[in-house]
PDB file of C-alpha atoms in Angstrom:
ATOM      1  CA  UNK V 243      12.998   5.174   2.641  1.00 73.00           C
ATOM      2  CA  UNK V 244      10.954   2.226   3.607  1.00 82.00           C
ATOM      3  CA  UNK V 245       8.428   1.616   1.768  1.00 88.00           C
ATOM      4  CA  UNK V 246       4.943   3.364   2.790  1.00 91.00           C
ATOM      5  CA  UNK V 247       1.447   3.548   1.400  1.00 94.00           C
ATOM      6  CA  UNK V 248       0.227   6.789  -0.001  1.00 95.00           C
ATOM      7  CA  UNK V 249      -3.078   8.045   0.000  1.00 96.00           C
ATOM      8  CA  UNK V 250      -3.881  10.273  -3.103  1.00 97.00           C
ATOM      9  CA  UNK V 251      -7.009  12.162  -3.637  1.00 96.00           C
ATOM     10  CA  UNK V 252      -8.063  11.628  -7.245  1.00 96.00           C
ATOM     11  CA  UNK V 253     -10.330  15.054  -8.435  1.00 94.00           C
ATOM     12  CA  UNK V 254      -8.193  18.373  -7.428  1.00 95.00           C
ATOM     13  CA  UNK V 255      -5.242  16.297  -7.018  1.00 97.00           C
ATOM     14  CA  UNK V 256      -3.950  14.148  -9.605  1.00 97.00           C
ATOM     15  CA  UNK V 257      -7.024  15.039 -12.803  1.00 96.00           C
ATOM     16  CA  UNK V 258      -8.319  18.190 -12.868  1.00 93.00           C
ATOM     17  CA  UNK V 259     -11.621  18.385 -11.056  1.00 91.00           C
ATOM     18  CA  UNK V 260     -14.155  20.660 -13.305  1.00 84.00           C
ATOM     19  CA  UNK V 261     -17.811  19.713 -11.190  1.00 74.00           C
ATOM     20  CA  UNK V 262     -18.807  18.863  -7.623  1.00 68.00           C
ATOM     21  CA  UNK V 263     -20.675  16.025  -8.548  1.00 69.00           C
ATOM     22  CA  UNK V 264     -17.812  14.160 -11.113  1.00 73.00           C
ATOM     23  CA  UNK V 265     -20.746  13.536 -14.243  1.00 73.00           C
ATOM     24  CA  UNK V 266     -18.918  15.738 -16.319  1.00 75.00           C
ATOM     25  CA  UNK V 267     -15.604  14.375 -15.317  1.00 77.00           C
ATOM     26  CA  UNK V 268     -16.527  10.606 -16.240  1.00 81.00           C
ATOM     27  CA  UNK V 269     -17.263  11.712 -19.586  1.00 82.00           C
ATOM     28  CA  UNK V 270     -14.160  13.252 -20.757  1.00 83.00           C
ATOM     29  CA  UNK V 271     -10.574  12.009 -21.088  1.00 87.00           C
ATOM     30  CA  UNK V 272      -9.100  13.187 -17.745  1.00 92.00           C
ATOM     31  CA  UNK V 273      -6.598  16.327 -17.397  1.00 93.00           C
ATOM     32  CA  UNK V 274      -2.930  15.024 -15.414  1.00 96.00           C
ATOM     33  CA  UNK V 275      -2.183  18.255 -13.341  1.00 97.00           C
ATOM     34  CA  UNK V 276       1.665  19.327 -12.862  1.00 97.00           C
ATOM     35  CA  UNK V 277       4.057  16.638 -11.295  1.00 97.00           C
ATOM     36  CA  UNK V 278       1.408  13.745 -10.861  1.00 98.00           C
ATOM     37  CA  UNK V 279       3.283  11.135 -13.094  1.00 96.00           C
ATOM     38  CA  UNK V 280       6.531  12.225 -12.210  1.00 96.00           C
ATOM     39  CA  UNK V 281       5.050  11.483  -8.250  1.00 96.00           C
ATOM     40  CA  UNK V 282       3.443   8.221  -9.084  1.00 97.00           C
ATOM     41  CA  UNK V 283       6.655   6.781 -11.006  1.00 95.00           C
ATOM     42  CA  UNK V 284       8.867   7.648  -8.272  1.00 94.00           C
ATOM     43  CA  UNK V 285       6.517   6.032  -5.990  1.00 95.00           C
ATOM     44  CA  UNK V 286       6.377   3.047  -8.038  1.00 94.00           C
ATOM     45  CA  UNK V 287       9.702   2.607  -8.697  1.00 94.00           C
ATOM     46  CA  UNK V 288      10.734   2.493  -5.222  1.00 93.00           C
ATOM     47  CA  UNK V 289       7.761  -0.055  -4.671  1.00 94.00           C
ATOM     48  CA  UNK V 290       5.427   2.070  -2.250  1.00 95.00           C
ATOM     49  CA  UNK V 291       1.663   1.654  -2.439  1.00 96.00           C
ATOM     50  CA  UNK V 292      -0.746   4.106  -4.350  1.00 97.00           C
ATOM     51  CA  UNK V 293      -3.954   4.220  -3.043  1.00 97.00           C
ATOM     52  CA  UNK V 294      -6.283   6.295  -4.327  1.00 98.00           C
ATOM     53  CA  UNK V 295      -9.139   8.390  -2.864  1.00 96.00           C
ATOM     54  CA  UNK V 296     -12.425   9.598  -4.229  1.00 94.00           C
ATOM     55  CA  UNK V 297     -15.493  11.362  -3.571  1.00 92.00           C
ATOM     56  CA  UNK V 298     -16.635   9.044  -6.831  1.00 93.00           C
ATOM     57  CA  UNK V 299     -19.237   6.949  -5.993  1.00 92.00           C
ATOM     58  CA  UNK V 300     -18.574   2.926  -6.211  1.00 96.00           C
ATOM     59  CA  UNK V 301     -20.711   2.570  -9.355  1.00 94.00           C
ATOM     60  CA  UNK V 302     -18.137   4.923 -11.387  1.00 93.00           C
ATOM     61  CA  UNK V 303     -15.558   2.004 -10.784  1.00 96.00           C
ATOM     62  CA  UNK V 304     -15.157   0.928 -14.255  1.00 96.00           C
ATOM     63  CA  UNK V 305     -15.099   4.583 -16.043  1.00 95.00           C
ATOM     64  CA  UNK V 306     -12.501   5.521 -13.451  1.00 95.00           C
ATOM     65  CA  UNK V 307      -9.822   2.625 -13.911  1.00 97.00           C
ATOM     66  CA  UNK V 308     -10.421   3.311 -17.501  1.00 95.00           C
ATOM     67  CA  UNK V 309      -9.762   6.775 -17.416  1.00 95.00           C
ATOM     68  CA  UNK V 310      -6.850   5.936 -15.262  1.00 96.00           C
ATOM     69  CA  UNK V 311      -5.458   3.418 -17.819  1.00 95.00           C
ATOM     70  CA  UNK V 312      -5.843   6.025 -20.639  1.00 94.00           C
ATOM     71  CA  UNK V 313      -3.831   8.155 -19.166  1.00 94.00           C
ATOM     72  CA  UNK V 314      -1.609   5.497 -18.154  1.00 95.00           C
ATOM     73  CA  UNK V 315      -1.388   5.848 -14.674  1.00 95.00           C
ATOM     74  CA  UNK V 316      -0.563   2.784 -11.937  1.00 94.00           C
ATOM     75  CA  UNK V 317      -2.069   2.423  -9.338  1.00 96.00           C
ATOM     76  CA  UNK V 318      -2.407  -0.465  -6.020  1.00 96.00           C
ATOM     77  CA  UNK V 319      -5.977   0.474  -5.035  1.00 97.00           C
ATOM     78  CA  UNK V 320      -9.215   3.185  -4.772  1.00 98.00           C
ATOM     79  CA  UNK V 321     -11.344   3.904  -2.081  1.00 97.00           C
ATOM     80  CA  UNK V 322     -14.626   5.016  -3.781  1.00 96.00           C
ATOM     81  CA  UNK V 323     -17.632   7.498  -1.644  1.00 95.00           C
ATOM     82  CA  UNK V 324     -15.481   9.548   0.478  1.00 93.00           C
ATOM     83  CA  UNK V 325     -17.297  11.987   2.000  1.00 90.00           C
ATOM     84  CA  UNK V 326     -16.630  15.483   0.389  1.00 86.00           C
ATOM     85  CA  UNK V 327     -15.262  16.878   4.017  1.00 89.00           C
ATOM     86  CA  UNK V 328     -11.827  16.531   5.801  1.00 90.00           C
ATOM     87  CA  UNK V 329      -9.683  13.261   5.723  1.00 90.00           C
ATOM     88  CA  UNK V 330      -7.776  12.204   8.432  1.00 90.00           C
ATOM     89  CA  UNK V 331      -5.473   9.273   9.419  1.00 90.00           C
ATOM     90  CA  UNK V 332      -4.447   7.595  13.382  1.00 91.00           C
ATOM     91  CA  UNK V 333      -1.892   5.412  13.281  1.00 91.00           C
ATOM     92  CA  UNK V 334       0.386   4.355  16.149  1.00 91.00           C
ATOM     93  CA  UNK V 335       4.068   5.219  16.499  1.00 87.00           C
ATOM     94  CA  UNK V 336       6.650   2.411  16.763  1.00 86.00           C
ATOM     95  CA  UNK V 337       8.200   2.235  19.878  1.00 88.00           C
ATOM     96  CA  UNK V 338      11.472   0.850  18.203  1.00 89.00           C
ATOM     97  CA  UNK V 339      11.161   4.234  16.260  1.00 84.00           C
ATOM     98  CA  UNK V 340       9.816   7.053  17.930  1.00 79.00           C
ATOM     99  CA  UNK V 341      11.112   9.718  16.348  1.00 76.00           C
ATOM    100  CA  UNK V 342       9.533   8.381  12.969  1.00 79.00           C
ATOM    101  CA  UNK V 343       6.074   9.593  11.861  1.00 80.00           C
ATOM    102  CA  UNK V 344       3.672   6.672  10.572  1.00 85.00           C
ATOM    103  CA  UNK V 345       1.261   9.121   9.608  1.00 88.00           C
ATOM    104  CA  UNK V 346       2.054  12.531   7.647  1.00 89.00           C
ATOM    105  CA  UNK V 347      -0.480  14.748   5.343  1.00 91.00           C
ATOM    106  CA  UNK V 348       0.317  17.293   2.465  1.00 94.00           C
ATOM    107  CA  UNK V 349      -2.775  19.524   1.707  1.00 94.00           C
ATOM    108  CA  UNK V 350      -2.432  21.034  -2.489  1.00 96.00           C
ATOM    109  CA  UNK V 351      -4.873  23.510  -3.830  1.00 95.00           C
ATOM    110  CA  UNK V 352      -7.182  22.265  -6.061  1.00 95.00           C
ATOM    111  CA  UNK V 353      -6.130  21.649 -10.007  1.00 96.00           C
ATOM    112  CA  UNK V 354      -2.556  22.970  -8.679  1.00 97.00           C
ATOM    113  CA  UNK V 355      -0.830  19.609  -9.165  1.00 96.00           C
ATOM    114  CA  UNK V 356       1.805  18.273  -6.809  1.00 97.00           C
ATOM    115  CA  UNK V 357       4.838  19.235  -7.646  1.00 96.00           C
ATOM    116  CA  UNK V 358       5.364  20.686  -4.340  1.00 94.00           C
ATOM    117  CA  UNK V 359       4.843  17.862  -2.879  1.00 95.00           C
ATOM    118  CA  UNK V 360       8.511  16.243  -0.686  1.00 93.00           C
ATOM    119  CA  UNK V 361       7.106  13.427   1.044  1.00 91.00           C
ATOM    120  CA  UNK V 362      10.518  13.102   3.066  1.00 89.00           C
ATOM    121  CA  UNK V 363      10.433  16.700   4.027  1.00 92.00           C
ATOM    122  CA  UNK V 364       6.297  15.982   5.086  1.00 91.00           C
ATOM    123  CA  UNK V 365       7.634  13.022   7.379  1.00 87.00           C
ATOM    124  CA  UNK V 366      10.024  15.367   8.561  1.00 88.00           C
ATOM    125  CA  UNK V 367       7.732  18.023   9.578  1.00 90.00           C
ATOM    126  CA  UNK V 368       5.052  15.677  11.330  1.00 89.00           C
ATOM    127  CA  UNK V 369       7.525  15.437  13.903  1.00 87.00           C
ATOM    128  CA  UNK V 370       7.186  19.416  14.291  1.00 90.00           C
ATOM    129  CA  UNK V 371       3.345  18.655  14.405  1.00 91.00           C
ATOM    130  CA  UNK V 372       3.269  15.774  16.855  1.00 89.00           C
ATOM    131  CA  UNK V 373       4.858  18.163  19.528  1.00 89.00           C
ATOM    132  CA  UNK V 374       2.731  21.199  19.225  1.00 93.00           C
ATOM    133  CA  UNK V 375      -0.077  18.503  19.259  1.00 91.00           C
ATOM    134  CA  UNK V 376       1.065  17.438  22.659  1.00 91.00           C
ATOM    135  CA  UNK V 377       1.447  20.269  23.881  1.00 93.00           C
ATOM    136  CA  UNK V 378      -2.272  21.908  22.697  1.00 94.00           C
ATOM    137  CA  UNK V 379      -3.776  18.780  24.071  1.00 94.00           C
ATOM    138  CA  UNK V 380      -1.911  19.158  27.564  1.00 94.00           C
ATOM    139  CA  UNK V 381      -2.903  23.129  27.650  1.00 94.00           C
ATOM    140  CA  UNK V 382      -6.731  21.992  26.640  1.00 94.00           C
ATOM    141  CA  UNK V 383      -6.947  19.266  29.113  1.00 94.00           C
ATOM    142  CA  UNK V 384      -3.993  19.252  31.798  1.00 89.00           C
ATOM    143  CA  UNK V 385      -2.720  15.968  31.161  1.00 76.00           C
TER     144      UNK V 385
END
């Protein structure tokens, strides 16, 4: 696989997530949920970027890196201040490679961990979604 950058929510997704508003979280040492450093040492090993996403604000920076060190986690980079609310991504498709995806998502339930998650198989199936995209967007507005 070529290599691809990852976006990974951090609270409900790789530590548990125990409050809404993360001041109980910064606190404590940080609970891995089920798969999370088997996921991030595959990614790393086959040299794809780890970004991580937060609803943290900016100023828990330092406390977060740490807790991510003491659990001994890698990581490339972290987008602090998301807003608690749907995340999306647009990216263009080669035209070289149209049948490839640049942009896929895997939704996890909260504190469930990601063992489930096959980012292949997720490429795979954004081909599936791409289509009935086009087509809902051609029954909405005729074009």
């Amino acid at each position: 696989m070529k290599r691809i950058a990852v976006h990974v929510d951090l609270d409900g997704t790789v530590f548990k997530q125990y409050d809404e508003d993360f001041t109980d979280m910064l606190k404590r040492t940080p609970e891995i949920l089920p798969g999370v450093r088997k996921l991030f040492n595959e990614l790393s090993r086959e040299d794809h970027l780890i970004i991580l996403t937060t609803a943290r604000a900016e100023s828990s920076r330092q406390r977060t890196e740490e807790q991510l060190r003491e659990v001994g986690l890698f990581w490339h980079k972290i987008l602090f201040d998301y807003p608690n609310a749907p995340r999306g991504i647009i990216n263009d498709i080669h035209p070289k490679d149209p049948n490839t995806m640049r942009a896929f998502a895997i939704n996890v339930n909260r504190n469930e961990g990601v063992e489930k998650v096959d980012i292949e198989l997720a490429m795979e199936a954004q081909v599936i979604a791409y289509k009935e995209y086009q087509r809902l967007y051609k029954e909405k507005y005729g074009e």
